[in-house]
C-alpha cells in the first residue's frame, strides 16, 4: 500500500504561533566581527516547528542591537496575523511598541534630536509592521529558562561562533 506523503508547513501549524528571536554579538564592546541571529517558531501546542539561524557580518563590526533587530526582522517575515513574537531585547520591544511612530513623526530623529541608530533596519521593521498589524512583539526575560527564548539564544550564539 502506498503511503501519502505530506509536507508540513507553517500554514498547517496550530495557530497562533509563538516566535522567539535573539541576536548575538560576542565581545560587542570591542568590535564584533561576526554576530548571529536565531529564531525558533513554536505552534499553539508548544512544539518547535521551525528554526532559523544565520551568521551576520558587517564592515565596521556587528553590534548586539543590529543582531537583535535582524532577528526581529526574520521573526516578522515568518509571522502571520495573530502570532506573537518574543524577544529579550528591550531595545527591540520598546522600539517596536513605543518609539517607532515617534521616530517617523520626527523625521527619524530620537528624543535627543539625533538620528535614530540603525535607522536602515528600523525602517524595514516599520514596513513589516504595517503589513502585519495584528502581530504582537513582547518582552521575555533572557536566560530565565523560557524554552523558546533559550532555544533562539542557542541558535544565535552558535551562528555567531560559526557553528551552524
mmCIF file with all atom_site columns, C-alpha atoms in Angstrom:
data_model
loop_
_atom_site.group_PDB
_atom_site.id
_atom_site.type_symbol
_atom_site.label_atom_id
_atom_site.label_alt_id
_atom_site.label_comp_id
_atom_site.label_asym_id
_atom_site.label_entity_id
_atom_site.label_seq_id
_atom_site.pdbx_PDB_ins_code
_atom_site.Cartn_x
_atom_site.Cartn_y
_atom_site.Cartn_z
_atom_site.occupancy
_atom_site.B_iso_or_equiv
_atom_site.pdbx_formal_charge
_atom_site.auth_seq_id
_atom_site.auth_comp_id
_atom_site.auth_asym_id
_atom_site.auth_atom_id
_atom_site.pdbx_PDB_model_num
ATOM 1   C CA . UNK A 1 1   ? 0.000  0.000  0.000  1.00 0.00 ? 1   UNK A CA 1
ATOM 2   C CA . UNK A 1 2   ? 1.400  3.373  -0.996 1.00 0.00 ? 2   UNK A CA 1
ATOM 3   C CA . UNK A 1 3   ? 1.625  5.904  1.768  1.00 0.00 ? 3   UNK A CA 1
ATOM 4   C CA . UNK A 1 4   ? 0.703  9.521  1.115  1.00 0.00 ? 4   UNK A CA 1
ATOM 5   C CA . UNK A 1 5   ? 3.456  11.960 1.885  1.00 0.00 ? 5   UNK A CA 1
ATOM 6   C CA . UNK A 1 6   ? 2.573  15.392 3.121  1.00 0.00 ? 6   UNK A CA 1
ATOM 7   C CA . UNK A 1 7   ? 4.696  18.424 3.689  1.00 0.00 ? 7   UNK A CA 1
ATOM 8   C CA . UNK A 1 8   ? 4.215  20.207 6.980  1.00 0.00 ? 8   UNK A CA 1
ATOM 9   C CA . UNK A 1 9   ? 4.393  23.967 6.545  1.00 0.00 ? 9   UNK A CA 1
ATOM 10  C CA . UNK A 1 10  ? 3.875  26.967 8.754  1.00 0.00 ? 10  UNK A CA 1
ATOM 11  C CA . UNK A 1 11  ? 0.471  27.342 7.113  1.00 0.00 ? 11  UNK A CA 1
ATOM 12  C CA . UNK A 1 12  ? -0.534 23.933 8.528  1.00 0.00 ? 12  UNK A CA 1
ATOM 13  C CA . UNK A 1 13  ? 0.627  24.809 12.040 1.00 0.00 ? 13  UNK A CA 1
ATOM 14  C CA . UNK A 1 14  ? -1.645 25.102 15.031 1.00 0.00 ? 14  UNK A CA 1
ATOM 15  C CA . UNK A 1 15  ? -2.001 28.867 15.342 1.00 0.00 ? 15  UNK A CA 1
ATOM 16  C CA . UNK A 1 16  ? -1.294 31.249 16.863 1.00 0.00 ? 16  UNK A CA 1
ATOM 17  C CA . UNK A 1 17  ? 2.455  30.809 16.649 1.00 0.00 ? 17  UNK A CA 1
ATOM 18  C CA . UNK A 1 18  ? 4.932  31.920 19.297 1.00 0.00 ? 18  UNK A CA 1
ATOM 19  C CA . UNK A 1 19  ? 8.097  33.110 17.600 1.00 0.00 ? 19  UNK A CA 1
ATOM 20  C CA . UNK A 1 20  ? 11.215 33.643 19.704 1.00 0.00 ? 20  UNK A CA 1
ATOM 21  C CA . UNK A 1 21  ? 14.065 35.714 18.307 1.00 0.00 ? 21  UNK A CA 1
ATOM 22  C CA . UNK A 1 22  ? 17.524 36.589 19.560 1.00 0.00 ? 22  UNK A CA 1
ATOM 23  C CA . UNK A 1 23  ? 20.699 38.200 18.327 1.00 0.00 ? 23  UNK A CA 1
ATOM 24  C CA . UNK A 1 24  ? 24.257 37.668 19.471 1.00 0.00 ? 24  UNK A CA 1
ATOM 25  C CA . UNK A 1 25  ? 27.337 39.834 19.057 1.00 0.00 ? 25  UNK A CA 1
ATOM 26  C CA . UNK A 1 26  ? 30.105 38.377 21.232 1.00 0.00 ? 26  UNK A CA 1
ATOM 27  C CA . UNK A 1 27  ? 32.678 40.852 22.503 1.00 0.00 ? 27  UNK A CA 1
ATOM 28  C CA . UNK A 1 28  ? 30.352 43.630 21.344 1.00 0.00 ? 28  UNK A CA 1
ATOM 29  C CA . UNK A 1 29  ? 32.212 46.412 23.158 1.00 0.00 ? 29  UNK A CA 1
ATOM 30  C CA . UNK A 1 30  ? 35.487 45.599 21.362 1.00 0.00 ? 30  UNK A CA 1
ATOM 31  C CA . UNK A 1 31  ? 34.104 45.437 17.827 1.00 0.00 ? 31  UNK A CA 1
ATOM 32  C CA . UNK A 1 32  ? 32.445 42.157 16.981 1.00 0.00 ? 32  UNK A CA 1
ATOM 33  C CA . UNK A 1 33  ? 33.399 40.895 13.524 1.00 0.00 ? 33  UNK A CA 1
ATOM 34  C CA . UNK A 1 34  ? 30.692 38.229 13.331 1.00 0.00 ? 34  UNK A CA 1
ATOM 35  C CA . UNK A 1 35  ? 27.365 38.056 15.095 1.00 0.00 ? 35  UNK A CA 1
ATOM 36  C CA . UNK A 1 36  ? 24.487 35.664 14.844 1.00 0.00 ? 36  UNK A CA 1
ATOM 37  C CA . UNK A 1 37  ? 20.711 35.566 14.782 1.00 0.00 ? 37  UNK A CA 1
ATOM 38  C CA . UNK A 1 38  ? 18.372 32.824 15.878 1.00 0.00 ? 38  UNK A CA 1
ATOM 39  C CA . UNK A 1 39  ? 14.619 32.368 15.539 1.00 0.00 ? 39  UNK A CA 1
ATOM 40  C CA . UNK A 1 40  ? 12.604 29.469 16.949 1.00 0.00 ? 40  UNK A CA 1
ATOM 41  C CA . UNK A 1 41  ? 8.961  29.011 15.919 1.00 0.00 ? 41  UNK A CA 1
ATOM 42  C CA . UNK A 1 42  ? 6.526  27.179 18.207 1.00 0.00 ? 42  UNK A CA 1
ATOM 43  C CA . UNK A 1 43  ? 2.964  26.180 17.399 1.00 0.00 ? 43  UNK A CA 1
ATOM 44  C CA . UNK A 1 44  ? -0.006 26.597 19.749 1.00 0.00 ? 44  UNK A CA 1
ATOM 45  C CA . UNK A 1 45  ? 0.715  23.149 21.210 1.00 0.00 ? 45  UNK A CA 1
ATOM 46  C CA . UNK A 1 46  ? 4.229  24.204 22.243 1.00 0.00 ? 46  UNK A CA 1
ATOM 47  C CA . UNK A 1 47  ? 6.083  22.196 19.603 1.00 0.00 ? 47  UNK A CA 1
ATOM 48  C CA . UNK A 1 48  ? 9.053  23.727 17.828 1.00 0.00 ? 48  UNK A CA 1
ATOM 49  C CA . UNK A 1 49  ? 8.090  23.522 14.172 1.00 0.00 ? 49  UNK A CA 1
ATOM 50  C CA . UNK A 1 50  ? 10.826 25.583 12.558 1.00 0.00 ? 50  UNK A CA 1
ATOM 51  C CA . UNK A 1 51  ? 14.110 27.256 13.384 1.00 0.00 ? 51  UNK A CA 1
ATOM 52  C CA . UNK A 1 52  ? 16.334 29.744 11.607 1.00 0.00 ? 52  UNK A CA 1
ATOM 53  C CA . UNK A 1 53  ? 19.903 30.798 12.277 1.00 0.00 ? 53  UNK A CA 1
ATOM 54  C CA . UNK A 1 54  ? 22.458 32.817 10.402 1.00 0.00 ? 54  UNK A CA 1
ATOM 55  C CA . UNK A 1 55  ? 25.788 34.448 10.991 1.00 0.00 ? 55  UNK A CA 1
ATOM 56  C CA . UNK A 1 56  ? 25.943 38.202 10.434 1.00 0.00 ? 56  UNK A CA 1
ATOM 57  C CA . UNK A 1 57  ? 28.912 40.237 9.245  1.00 0.00 ? 57  UNK A CA 1
ATOM 58  C CA . UNK A 1 58  ? 29.210 43.940 8.615  1.00 0.00 ? 58  UNK A CA 1
ATOM 59  C CA . UNK A 1 59  ? 32.039 46.259 7.661  1.00 0.00 ? 59  UNK A CA 1
ATOM 60  C CA . UNK A 1 60  ? 32.942 48.086 10.843 1.00 0.00 ? 60  UNK A CA 1
ATOM 61  C CA . UNK A 1 61  ? 31.603 45.295 13.028 1.00 0.00 ? 61  UNK A CA 1
ATOM 62  C CA . UNK A 1 62  ? 28.297 43.961 14.266 1.00 0.00 ? 62  UNK A CA 1
ATOM 63  C CA . UNK A 1 63  ? 26.584 45.345 17.347 1.00 0.00 ? 63  UNK A CA 1
ATOM 64  C CA . UNK A 1 64  ? 24.236 43.453 19.607 1.00 0.00 ? 64  UNK A CA 1
ATOM 65  C CA . UNK A 1 65  ? 21.436 45.885 18.725 1.00 0.00 ? 65  UNK A CA 1
ATOM 66  C CA . UNK A 1 66  ? 21.808 45.186 14.992 1.00 0.00 ? 66  UNK A CA 1
ATOM 67  C CA . UNK A 1 67  ? 21.876 41.433 15.571 1.00 0.00 ? 67  UNK A CA 1
ATOM 68  C CA . UNK A 1 68  ? 18.732 41.685 17.723 1.00 0.00 ? 68  UNK A CA 1
ATOM 69  C CA . UNK A 1 69  ? 16.994 43.806 15.066 1.00 0.00 ? 69  UNK A CA 1
ATOM 70  C CA . UNK A 1 70  ? 17.902 41.377 12.290 1.00 0.00 ? 70  UNK A CA 1
ATOM 71  C CA . UNK A 1 71  ? 16.426 38.536 14.357 1.00 0.00 ? 71  UNK A CA 1
ATOM 72  C CA . UNK A 1 72  ? 13.248 40.590 14.850 1.00 0.00 ? 72  UNK A CA 1
ATOM 73  C CA . UNK A 1 73  ? 13.037 41.193 11.088 1.00 0.00 ? 73  UNK A CA 1
ATOM 74  C CA . UNK A 1 74  ? 13.270 37.461 10.392 1.00 0.00 ? 74  UNK A CA 1
ATOM 75  C CA . UNK A 1 75  ? 10.575 36.820 13.009 1.00 0.00 ? 75  UNK A CA 1
ATOM 76  C CA . UNK A 1 76  ? 8.319  39.433 11.384 1.00 0.00 ? 76  UNK A CA 1
ATOM 77  C CA . UNK A 1 77  ? 8.817  37.791 7.996  1.00 0.00 ? 77  UNK A CA 1
ATOM 78  C CA . UNK A 1 78  ? 7.723  34.446 9.461  1.00 0.00 ? 78  UNK A CA 1
ATOM 79  C CA . UNK A 1 79  ? 4.798  35.792 11.498 1.00 0.00 ? 79  UNK A CA 1
ATOM 80  C CA . UNK A 1 80  ? 1.202  35.796 10.379 1.00 0.00 ? 80  UNK A CA 1
ATOM 81  C CA . UNK A 1 81  ? -1.849 37.599 11.686 1.00 0.00 ? 81  UNK A CA 1
ATOM 82  C CA . UNK A 1 82  ? -2.406 36.945 15.388 1.00 0.00 ? 82  UNK A CA 1
ATOM 83  C CA . UNK A 1 83  ? 1.039  35.456 16.027 1.00 0.00 ? 83  UNK A CA 1
ATOM 84  C CA . UNK A 1 84  ? 3.274  36.655 18.869 1.00 0.00 ? 84  UNK A CA 1
ATOM 85  C CA . UNK A 1 85  ? 6.970  37.447 18.717 1.00 0.00 ? 85  UNK A CA 1
ATOM 86  C CA . UNK A 1 86  ? 9.031  37.251 21.896 1.00 0.00 ? 86  UNK A CA 1
ATOM 87  C CA . UNK A 1 87  ? 12.400 38.938 22.393 1.00 0.00 ? 87  UNK A CA 1
ATOM 88  C CA . UNK A 1 88  ? 14.654 39.510 25.388 1.00 0.00 ? 88  UNK A CA 1
ATOM 89  C CA . UNK A 1 89  ? 15.794 42.782 23.793 1.00 0.00 ? 89  UNK A CA 1
ATOM 90  C CA . UNK A 1 90  ? 14.073 45.742 25.424 1.00 0.00 ? 90  UNK A CA 1
ATOM 91  C CA . UNK A 1 91  ? 15.553 47.850 22.616 1.00 0.00 ? 91  UNK A CA 1
ATOM 92  C CA . UNK A 1 92  ? 13.600 45.869 20.013 1.00 0.00 ? 92  UNK A CA 1
ATOM 93  C CA . UNK A 1 93  ? 10.403 45.533 22.024 1.00 0.00 ? 93  UNK A CA 1
ATOM 94  C CA . UNK A 1 94  ? 10.233 49.184 23.069 1.00 0.00 ? 94  UNK A CA 1
ATOM 95  C CA . UNK A 1 95  ? 11.309 50.347 19.630 1.00 0.00 ? 95  UNK A CA 1
ATOM 96  C CA . UNK A 1 96  ? 8.530  48.320 18.004 1.00 0.00 ? 96  UNK A CA 1
ATOM 97  C CA . UNK A 1 97  ? 5.792  49.163 20.512 1.00 0.00 ? 97  UNK A CA 1
ATOM 98  C CA . UNK A 1 98  ? 6.667  52.652 21.779 1.00 0.00 ? 98  UNK A CA 1
ATOM 99  C CA . UNK A 1 99  ? 9.283  54.557 19.807 1.00 0.00 ? 99  UNK A CA 1
ATOM 100 C CA . UNK A 1 100 ? 8.760  53.734 16.128 1.00 0.00 ? 100 UNK A CA 1
ATOM 101 C CA . UNK A 1 101 ? 5.804  56.049 15.490 1.00 0.00 ? 101 UNK A CA 1
ATOM 102 C CA . UNK A 1 102 ? 7.543  58.977 17.206 1.00 0.00 ? 102 UNK A CA 1
ATOM 103 C CA . UNK A 1 103 ? 10.726 58.427 15.212 1.00 0.00 ? 103 UNK A CA 1
ATOM 104 C CA . UNK A 1 104 ? 8.753  58.553 11.969 1.00 0.00 ? 104 UNK A CA 1
ATOM 105 C CA . UNK A 1 105 ? 6.888  61.707 13.035 1.00 0.00 ? 105 UNK A CA 1
ATOM 106 C CA . UNK A 1 106 ? 10.215 63.321 13.929 1.00 0.00 ? 106 UNK A CA 1
ATOM 107 C CA . UNK A 1 107 ? 11.881 62.503 10.583 1.00 0.00 ? 107 UNK A CA 1
ATOM 108 C CA . UNK A 1 108 ? 13.783 59.564 12.104 1.00 0.00 ? 108 UNK A CA 1
ATOM 109 C CA . UNK A 1 109 ? 15.209 61.584 14.979 1.00 0.00 ? 109 UNK A CA 1
ATOM 110 C CA . UNK A 1 110 ? 15.189 60.363 18.565 1.00 0.00 ? 110 UNK A CA 1
ATOM 111 C CA . UNK A 1 111 ? 14.107 62.333 21.617 1.00 0.00 ? 111 UNK A CA 1
ATOM 112 C CA . UNK A 1 112 ? 17.579 63.947 21.717 1.00 0.00 ? 112 UNK A CA 1
ATOM 113 C CA . UNK A 1 113 ? 17.066 65.178 18.126 1.00 0.00 ? 113 UNK A CA 1
ATOM 114 C CA . UNK A 1 114 ? 19.842 62.846 16.906 1.00 0.00 ? 114 UNK A CA 1
ATOM 115 C CA . UNK A 1 115 ? 19.423 60.420 14.012 1.00 0.00 ? 115 UNK A CA 1
ATOM 116 C CA . UNK A 1 116 ? 17.937 57.107 15.111 1.00 0.00 ? 116 UNK A CA 1
ATOM 117 C CA . UNK A 1 117 ? 20.605 54.423 15.416 1.00 0.00 ? 117 UNK A CA 1
ATOM 118 C CA . UNK A 1 118 ? 20.138 51.524 12.992 1.00 0.00 ? 118 UNK A CA 1
ATOM 119 C CA . UNK A 1 119 ? 17.619 53.559 11.005 1.00 0.00 ? 119 UNK A CA 1
ATOM 120 C CA . UNK A 1 120 ? 18.003 51.301 7.963  1.00 0.00 ? 120 UNK A CA 1
ATOM 121 C CA . UNK A 1 121 ? 16.802 48.297 9.950  1.00 0.00 ? 121 UNK A CA 1
ATOM 122 C CA . UNK A 1 122 ? 14.094 50.212 11.822 1.00 0.00 ? 122 UNK A CA 1
ATOM 123 C CA . UNK A 1 123 ? 12.651 51.382 8.505  1.00 0.00 ? 123 UNK A CA 1
ATOM 124 C CA . UNK A 1 124 ? 12.359 47.757 7.407  1.00 0.00 ? 124 UNK A CA 1
ATOM 125 C CA . UNK A 1 125 ? 10.741 46.853 10.746 1.00 0.00 ? 125 UNK A CA 1
ATOM 126 C CA . UNK A 1 126 ? 8.269  49.681 10.146 1.00 0.00 ? 126 UNK A CA 1
ATOM 127 C CA . UNK A 1 127 ? 7.365  48.337 6.688  1.00 0.00 ? 127 UNK A CA 1
ATOM 128 C CA . UNK A 1 128 ? 6.827  44.837 8.066  1.00 0.00 ? 128 UNK A CA 1
ATOM 129 C CA . UNK A 1 129 ? 4.775  46.161 10.979 1.00 0.00 ? 129 UNK A CA 1
ATOM 130 C CA . UNK A 1 130 ? 2.490  47.962 8.516  1.00 0.00 ? 130 UNK A CA 1
ATOM 131 C CA . UNK A 1 131 ? 1.659  44.757 6.650  1.00 0.00 ? 131 UNK A CA 1
ATOM 132 C CA . UNK A 1 132 ? 1.323  42.684 9.840  1.00 0.00 ? 132 UNK A CA 1
ATOM 133 C CA . UNK A 1 133 ? -0.756 44.920 12.107 1.00 0.00 ? 133 UNK A CA 1
ATOM 134 C CA . UNK A 1 134 ? -2.022 42.099 14.322 1.00 0.00 ? 134 UNK A CA 1
ATOM 135 C CA . UNK A 1 135 ? 1.384  40.655 15.214 1.00 0.00 ? 135 UNK A CA 1
ATOM 136 C CA . UNK A 1 136 ? 2.465  41.424 18.769 1.00 0.00 ? 136 UNK A CA 1
ATOM 137 C CA . UNK A 1 137 ? 6.039  41.857 19.974 1.00 0.00 ? 137 UNK A CA 1
ATOM 138 C CA . UNK A 1 138 ? 6.503  41.107 23.659 1.00 0.00 ? 138 UNK A CA 1
ATOM 139 C CA . UNK A 1 139 ? 9.415  41.119 26.085 1.00 0.00 ? 139 UNK A CA 1
ATOM 140 C CA . UNK A 1 140 ? 10.643 37.996 27.853 1.00 0.00 ? 140 UNK A CA 1
ATOM 141 C CA . UNK A 1 141 ? 13.417 37.842 30.408 1.00 0.00 ? 141 UNK A CA 1
ATOM 142 C CA . UNK A 1 142 ? 16.634 36.500 28.948 1.00 0.00 ? 142 UNK A CA 1
ATOM 143 C CA . UNK A 1 143 ? 18.369 33.460 30.416 1.00 0.00 ? 143 UNK A CA 1
ATOM 144 C CA . UNK A 1 144 ? 15.388 32.699 32.635 1.00 0.00 ? 144 UNK A CA 1
ATOM 145 C CA . UNK A 1 145 ? 14.586 29.192 31.445 1.00 0.00 ? 145 UNK A CA 1
ATOM 146 C CA . UNK A 1 146 ? 11.886 30.093 28.910 1.00 0.00 ? 146 UNK A CA 1
ATOM 147 C CA . UNK A 1 147 ? 12.210 27.254 26.398 1.00 0.00 ? 147 UNK A CA 1
ATOM 148 C CA . UNK A 1 148 ? 11.724 29.270 23.216 1.00 0.00 ? 148 UNK A CA 1
ATOM 149 C CA . UNK A 1 149 ? 13.995 32.085 24.343 1.00 0.00 ? 149 UNK A CA 1
ATOM 150 C CA . UNK A 1 150 ? 16.739 29.672 25.374 1.00 0.00 ? 150 UNK A CA 1
ATOM 151 C CA . UNK A 1 151 ? 16.363 27.939 22.005 1.00 0.00 ? 151 UNK A CA 1
ATOM 152 C CA . UNK A 1 152 ? 16.686 31.148 19.968 1.00 0.00 ? 152 UNK A CA 1
ATOM 153 C CA . UNK A 1 153 ? 19.614 32.262 22.152 1.00 0.00 ? 153 UNK A CA 1
ATOM 154 C CA . UNK A 1 154 ? 21.413 28.974 21.496 1.00 0.00 ? 154 UNK A CA 1
ATOM 155 C CA . UNK A 1 155 ? 20.810 29.308 17.737 1.00 0.00 ? 155 UNK A CA 1
ATOM 156 C CA . UNK A 1 156 ? 22.134 32.891 17.713 1.00 0.00 ? 156 UNK A CA 1
ATOM 157 C CA . UNK A 1 157 ? 25.203 32.018 19.795 1.00 0.00 ? 157 UNK A CA 1
ATOM 158 C CA . UNK A 1 158 ? 26.051 29.044 17.590 1.00 0.00 ? 158 UNK A CA 1
ATOM 159 C CA . UNK A 1 159 ? 25.660 31.155 14.458 1.00 0.00 ? 159 UNK A CA 1
ATOM 160 C CA . UNK A 1 160 ? 27.904 33.879 15.901 1.00 0.00 ? 160 UNK A CA 1
ATOM 161 C CA . UNK A 1 161 ? 30.528 31.217 16.643 1.00 0.00 ? 161 UNK A CA 1
ATOM 162 C CA . UNK A 1 162 ? 30.214 29.811 13.116 1.00 0.00 ? 162 UNK A CA 1
ATOM 163 C CA . UNK A 1 163 ? 28.719 26.516 14.389 1.00 0.00 ? 163 UNK A CA 1
ATOM 164 C CA . UNK A 1 164 ? 25.574 26.332 12.305 1.00 0.00 ? 164 UNK A CA 1
#
